[in-house]
Short mmCIF file of C-alpha atoms in Angstrom, two decimals:
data_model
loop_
_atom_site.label_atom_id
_atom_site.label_comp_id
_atom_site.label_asym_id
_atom_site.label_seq_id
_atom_site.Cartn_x
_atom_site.Cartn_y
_atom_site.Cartn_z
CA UNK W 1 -29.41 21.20 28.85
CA UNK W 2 -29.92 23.97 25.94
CA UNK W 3 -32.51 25.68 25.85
CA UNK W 4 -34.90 26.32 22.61
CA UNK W 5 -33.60 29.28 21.81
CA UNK W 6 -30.01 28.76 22.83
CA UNK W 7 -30.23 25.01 20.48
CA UNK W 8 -31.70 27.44 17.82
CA UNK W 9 -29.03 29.99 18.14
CA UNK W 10 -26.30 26.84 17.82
CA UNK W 11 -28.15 25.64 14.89
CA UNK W 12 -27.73 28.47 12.81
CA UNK W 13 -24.41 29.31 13.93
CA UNK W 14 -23.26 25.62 12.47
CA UNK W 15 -25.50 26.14 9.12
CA UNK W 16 -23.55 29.93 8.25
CA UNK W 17 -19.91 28.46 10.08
CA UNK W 18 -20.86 24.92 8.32
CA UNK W 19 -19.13 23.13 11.52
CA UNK W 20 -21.70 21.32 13.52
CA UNK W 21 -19.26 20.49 16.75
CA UNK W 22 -21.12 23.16 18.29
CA UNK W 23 -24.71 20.78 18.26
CA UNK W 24 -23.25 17.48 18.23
CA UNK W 25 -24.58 16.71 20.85
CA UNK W 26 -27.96 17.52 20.06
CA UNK W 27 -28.17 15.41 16.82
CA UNK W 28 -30.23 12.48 17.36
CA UNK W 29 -29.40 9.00 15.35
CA UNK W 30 -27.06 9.25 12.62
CA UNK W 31 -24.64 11.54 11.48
CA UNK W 32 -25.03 14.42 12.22
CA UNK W 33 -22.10 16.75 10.85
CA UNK W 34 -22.58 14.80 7.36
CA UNK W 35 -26.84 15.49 7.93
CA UNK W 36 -25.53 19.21 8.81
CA UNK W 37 -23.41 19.46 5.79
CA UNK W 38 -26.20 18.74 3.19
CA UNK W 39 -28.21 20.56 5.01
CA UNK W 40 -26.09 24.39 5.13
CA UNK W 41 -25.40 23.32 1.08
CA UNK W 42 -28.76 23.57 0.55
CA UNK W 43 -29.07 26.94 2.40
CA UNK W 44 -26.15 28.77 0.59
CA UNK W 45 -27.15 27.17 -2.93
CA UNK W 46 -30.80 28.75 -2.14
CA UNK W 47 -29.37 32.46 -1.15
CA UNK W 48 -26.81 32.91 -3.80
CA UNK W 49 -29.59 31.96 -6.14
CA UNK W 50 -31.48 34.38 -4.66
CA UNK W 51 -28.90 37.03 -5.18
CA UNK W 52 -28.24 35.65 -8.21
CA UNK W 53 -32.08 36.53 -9.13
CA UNK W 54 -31.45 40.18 -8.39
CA UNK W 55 -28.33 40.99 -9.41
CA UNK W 56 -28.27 39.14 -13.13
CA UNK W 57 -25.46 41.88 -14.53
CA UNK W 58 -23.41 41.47 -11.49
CA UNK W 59 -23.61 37.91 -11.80
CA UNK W 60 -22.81 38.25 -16.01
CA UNK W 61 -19.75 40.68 -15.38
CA UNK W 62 -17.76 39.06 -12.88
CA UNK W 63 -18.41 35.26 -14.19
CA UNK W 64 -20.56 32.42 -12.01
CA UNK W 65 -17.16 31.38 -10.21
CA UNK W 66 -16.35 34.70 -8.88
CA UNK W 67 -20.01 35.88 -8.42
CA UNK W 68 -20.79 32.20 -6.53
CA UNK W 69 -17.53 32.76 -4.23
CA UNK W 70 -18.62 36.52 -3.11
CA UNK W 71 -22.38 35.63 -2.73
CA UNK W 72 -20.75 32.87 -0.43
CA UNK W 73 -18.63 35.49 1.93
CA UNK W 74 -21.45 37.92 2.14
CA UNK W 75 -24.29 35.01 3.34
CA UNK W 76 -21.37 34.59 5.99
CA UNK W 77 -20.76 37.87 6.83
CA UNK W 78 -24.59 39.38 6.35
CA UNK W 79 -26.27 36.58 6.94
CA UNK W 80 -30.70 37.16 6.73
CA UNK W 81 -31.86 39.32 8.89
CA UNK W 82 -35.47 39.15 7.95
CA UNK W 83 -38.42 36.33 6.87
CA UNK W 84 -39.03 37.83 3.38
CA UNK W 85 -36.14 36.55 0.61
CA UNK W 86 -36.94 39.40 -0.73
CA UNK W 87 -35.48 41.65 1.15
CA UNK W 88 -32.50 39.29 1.19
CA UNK W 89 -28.90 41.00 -0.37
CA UNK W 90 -30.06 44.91 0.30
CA UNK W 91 -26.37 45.54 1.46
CA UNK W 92 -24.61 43.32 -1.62
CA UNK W 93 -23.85 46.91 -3.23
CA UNK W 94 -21.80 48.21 -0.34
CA UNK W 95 -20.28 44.52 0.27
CA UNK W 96 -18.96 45.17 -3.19
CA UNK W 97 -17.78 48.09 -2.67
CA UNK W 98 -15.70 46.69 0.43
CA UNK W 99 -14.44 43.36 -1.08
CA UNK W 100 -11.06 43.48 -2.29
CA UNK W 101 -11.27 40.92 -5.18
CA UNK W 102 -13.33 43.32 -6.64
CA UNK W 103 -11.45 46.33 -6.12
CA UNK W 104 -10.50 46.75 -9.82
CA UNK W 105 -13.95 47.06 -10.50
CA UNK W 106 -15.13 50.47 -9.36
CA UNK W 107 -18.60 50.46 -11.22
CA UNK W 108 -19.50 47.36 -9.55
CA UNK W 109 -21.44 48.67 -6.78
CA UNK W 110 -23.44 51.50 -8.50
CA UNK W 111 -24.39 48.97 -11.33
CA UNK W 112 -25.72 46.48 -8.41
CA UNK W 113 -27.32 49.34 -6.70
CA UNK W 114 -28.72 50.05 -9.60
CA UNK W 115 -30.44 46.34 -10.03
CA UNK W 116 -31.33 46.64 -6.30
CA UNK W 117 -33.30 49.75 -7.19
CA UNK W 118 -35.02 47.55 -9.87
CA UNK W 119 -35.82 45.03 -7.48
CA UNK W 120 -37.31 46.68 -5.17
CA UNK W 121 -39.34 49.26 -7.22
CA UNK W 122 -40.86 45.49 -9.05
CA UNK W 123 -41.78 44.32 -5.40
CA UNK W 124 -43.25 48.02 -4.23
CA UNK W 125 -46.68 48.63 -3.43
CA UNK W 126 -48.89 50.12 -6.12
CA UNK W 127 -51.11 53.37 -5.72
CA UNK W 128 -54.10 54.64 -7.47
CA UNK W 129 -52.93 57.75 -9.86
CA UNK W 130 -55.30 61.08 -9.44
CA UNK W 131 -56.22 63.24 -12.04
CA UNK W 132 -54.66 66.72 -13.10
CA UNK W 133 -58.47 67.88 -12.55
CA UNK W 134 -57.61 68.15 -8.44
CA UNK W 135 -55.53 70.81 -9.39
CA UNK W 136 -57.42 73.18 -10.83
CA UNK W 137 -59.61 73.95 -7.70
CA UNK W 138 -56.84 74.97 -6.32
CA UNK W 139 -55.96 78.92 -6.19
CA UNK W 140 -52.66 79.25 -7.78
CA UNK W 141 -51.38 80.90 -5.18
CA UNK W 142 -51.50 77.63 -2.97
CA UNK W 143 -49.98 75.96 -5.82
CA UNK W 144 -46.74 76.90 -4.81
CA UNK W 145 -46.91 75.43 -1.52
CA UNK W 146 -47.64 71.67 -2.25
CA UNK W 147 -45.79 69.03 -1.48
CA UNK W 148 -46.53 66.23 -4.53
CA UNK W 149 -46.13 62.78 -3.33
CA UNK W 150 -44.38 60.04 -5.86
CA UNK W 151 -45.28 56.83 -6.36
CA UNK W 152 -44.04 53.78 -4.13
CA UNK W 153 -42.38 52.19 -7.11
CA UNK W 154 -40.27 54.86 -8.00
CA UNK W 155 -36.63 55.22 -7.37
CA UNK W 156 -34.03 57.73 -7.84
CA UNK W 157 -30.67 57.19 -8.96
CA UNK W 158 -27.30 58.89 -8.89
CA UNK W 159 -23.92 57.74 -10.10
CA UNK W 160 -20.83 58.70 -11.63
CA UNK W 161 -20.63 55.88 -13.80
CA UNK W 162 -22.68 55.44 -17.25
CA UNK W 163 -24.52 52.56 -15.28
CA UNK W 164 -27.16 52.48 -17.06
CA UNK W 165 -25.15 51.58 -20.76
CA UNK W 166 -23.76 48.97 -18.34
CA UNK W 167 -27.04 47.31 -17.23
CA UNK W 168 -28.66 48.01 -20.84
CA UNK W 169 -26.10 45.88 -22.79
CA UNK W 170 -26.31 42.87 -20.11
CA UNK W 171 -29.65 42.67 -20.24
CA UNK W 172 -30.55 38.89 -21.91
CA UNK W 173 -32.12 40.63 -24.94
CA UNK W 174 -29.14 43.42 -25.95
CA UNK W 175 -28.87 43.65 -29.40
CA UNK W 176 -25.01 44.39 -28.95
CA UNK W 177 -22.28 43.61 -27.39
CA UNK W 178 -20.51 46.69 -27.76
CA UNK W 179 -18.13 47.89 -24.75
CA UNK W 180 -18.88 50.89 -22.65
CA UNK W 181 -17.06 53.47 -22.15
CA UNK W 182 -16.64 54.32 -18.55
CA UNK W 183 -15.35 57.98 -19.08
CA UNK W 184 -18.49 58.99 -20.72
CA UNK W 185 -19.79 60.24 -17.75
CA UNK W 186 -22.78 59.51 -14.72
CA UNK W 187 -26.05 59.03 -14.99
CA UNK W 188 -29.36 60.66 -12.87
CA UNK W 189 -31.91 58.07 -12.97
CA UNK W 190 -35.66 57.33 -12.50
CA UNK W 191 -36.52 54.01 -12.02
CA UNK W 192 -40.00 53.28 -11.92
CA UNK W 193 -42.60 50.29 -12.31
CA UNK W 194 -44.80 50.65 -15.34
CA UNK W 195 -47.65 47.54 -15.29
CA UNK W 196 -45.54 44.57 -14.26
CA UNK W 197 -42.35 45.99 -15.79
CA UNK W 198 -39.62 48.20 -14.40
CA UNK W 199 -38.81 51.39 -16.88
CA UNK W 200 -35.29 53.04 -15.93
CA UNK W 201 -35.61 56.89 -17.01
CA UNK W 202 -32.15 58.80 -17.71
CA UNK W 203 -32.99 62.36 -16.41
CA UNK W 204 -31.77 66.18 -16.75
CA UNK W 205 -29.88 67.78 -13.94
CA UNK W 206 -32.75 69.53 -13.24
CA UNK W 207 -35.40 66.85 -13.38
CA UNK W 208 -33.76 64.98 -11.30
CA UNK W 209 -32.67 67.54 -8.72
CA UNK W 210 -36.53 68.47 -9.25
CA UNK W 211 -37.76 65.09 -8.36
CA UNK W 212 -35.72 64.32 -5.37
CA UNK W 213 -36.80 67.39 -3.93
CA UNK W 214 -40.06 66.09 -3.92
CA UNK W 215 -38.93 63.07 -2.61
CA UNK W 216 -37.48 64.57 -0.09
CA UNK W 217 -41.15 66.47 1.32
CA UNK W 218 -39.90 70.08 -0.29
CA UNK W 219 -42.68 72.47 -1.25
CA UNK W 220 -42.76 72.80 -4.66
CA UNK W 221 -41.43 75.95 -5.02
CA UNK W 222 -38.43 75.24 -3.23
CA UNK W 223 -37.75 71.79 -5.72
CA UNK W 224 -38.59 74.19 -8.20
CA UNK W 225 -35.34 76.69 -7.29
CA UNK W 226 -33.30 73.54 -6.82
CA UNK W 227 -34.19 72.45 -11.03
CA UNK W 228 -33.80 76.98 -11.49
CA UNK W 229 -30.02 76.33 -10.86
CA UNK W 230 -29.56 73.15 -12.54
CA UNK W 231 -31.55 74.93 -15.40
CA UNK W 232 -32.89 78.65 -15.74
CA UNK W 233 -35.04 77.46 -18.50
CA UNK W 234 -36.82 74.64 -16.80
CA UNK W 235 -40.53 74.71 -17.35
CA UNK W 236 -42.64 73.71 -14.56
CA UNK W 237 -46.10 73.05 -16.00
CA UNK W 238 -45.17 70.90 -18.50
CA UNK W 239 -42.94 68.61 -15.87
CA UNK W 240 -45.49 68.34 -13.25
CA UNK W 241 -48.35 67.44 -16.40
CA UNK W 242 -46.35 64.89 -17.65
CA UNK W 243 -44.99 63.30 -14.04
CA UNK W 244 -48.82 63.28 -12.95
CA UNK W 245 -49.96 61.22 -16.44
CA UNK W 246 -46.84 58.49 -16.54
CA UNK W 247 -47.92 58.38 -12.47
CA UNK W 248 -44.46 59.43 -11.38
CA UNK W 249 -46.30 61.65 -8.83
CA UNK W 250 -49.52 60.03 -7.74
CA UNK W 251 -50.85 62.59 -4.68
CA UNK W 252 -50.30 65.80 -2.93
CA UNK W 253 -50.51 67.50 0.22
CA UNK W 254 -51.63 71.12 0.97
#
């Protein structure tokens, strides 16, 4: 006789494998691999919707059909890990990457990292914003030494494809249609929830290597050298006031 957790075990084997002969035997009245069968539908139908959800351009630039027969082979191969649907398809961008129908496609991960990013800055926790008054007790001196803190919901972004022409033009509302050109070069981004929306920031070589820094826990002054050699002319002041009022940075530490 099975025990719960070994029956459980069984059970979702059959529902990712779709082959019940494993719990036949356990399948009172009926029958049971036909009951199975409607059953596992149901479950892939409800996670490729779900990845269907969060990765919209994917989903528009490789057609239902081919989108609907990957989303299939990565439930199998990844299936959930975790309670939360939302947290469902993290690793669809390096699937991608690895999955040989779509190896023509070399975009096709950053652009569904990319919506990932989206996704989970939209589903991030919020924080209070401070005011650029906490600053000015400080001596300047110390200045140099703090570590800013950025908001939950934002997300940085590197890639050397223009994925952000990519997601802009297969977004339900584009204006155009026009193609993109894929030699036009990468894109550092910031992608960030503003209200209930998600805002997608293209940055400078030096903002960005500026921000990540700070991601990263570096003092200040030390993100500061890293935007110096993107950018001799980068000016500090005005960066940090405007990251503090859109509530890219939201705290600091001494």
């Amino acid at each position: 006789m099975h025990s719960l957790r070994e029956l459980q075990a069984a059970f979702a084997c059959a529902i990712l494998e779709q082959d019940s002969s494993g719990i036949d035997g356990s399948v009172c009245g009926g029958n049971g691999r036909e009951r199975l069968s409607v059953y596992a539908g149901n479950v892939y139908h409800n996670l490729r919707e779900a990845l269907r959800a969060v990765y919209p351009v994917v989903d528009k630039l490789v057609g239902e059909r081919f989108f609907d027969y990957a989303a299939n082979r990565y439930i199998h191969d990844h299936p959930s890990q975790s309670g939360d649907i939302q947290r469902f398809g993290y690793t669809f961008p390096t699937f991608l990457e690895h999955f040989p129908p779509a190896a023509s496609l070399a975009y096709l991960r950053d652009t569904a990292t990319l919506e990932w990013l989206v996704h989970e800055a939209f589903h991030a926790a919020d924080h209070t914003p401070f005011a650029l008054s906490l600053l000015s007790s400080l001596a300047s001196a110390r200045c140099a030494t703090l570590r800013f803190e950025l908001h939950p919901a934002c997300r940085l972004f590197e890639s050397a494809f223009p994925v952000l022409k990519i997601w802009e033009v297969n977004q339900p509302d584009a204006m155009s249609d026009e193609g993109v050109n894929l030699d036009a070069g990468g894109d550092r981004l910031l992608v960030r929830r503003v209200g209930f929306a998600v805002d997608i920031q293209a940055l400078s070589a030096a903002e960005f290597s500026m921000l990540q820094a700070l991601h990263d826990g570096q003092s200040v002054e030390d993100a500061y050298d890293r935007a110096l050699r993107c950018d001799p002319a980068f000016a500090l002041g005005e960066f940090i006031e405007r990251r503090i009022l859109d509530s890219t940075i939201v705290g600091f530490d001494l």
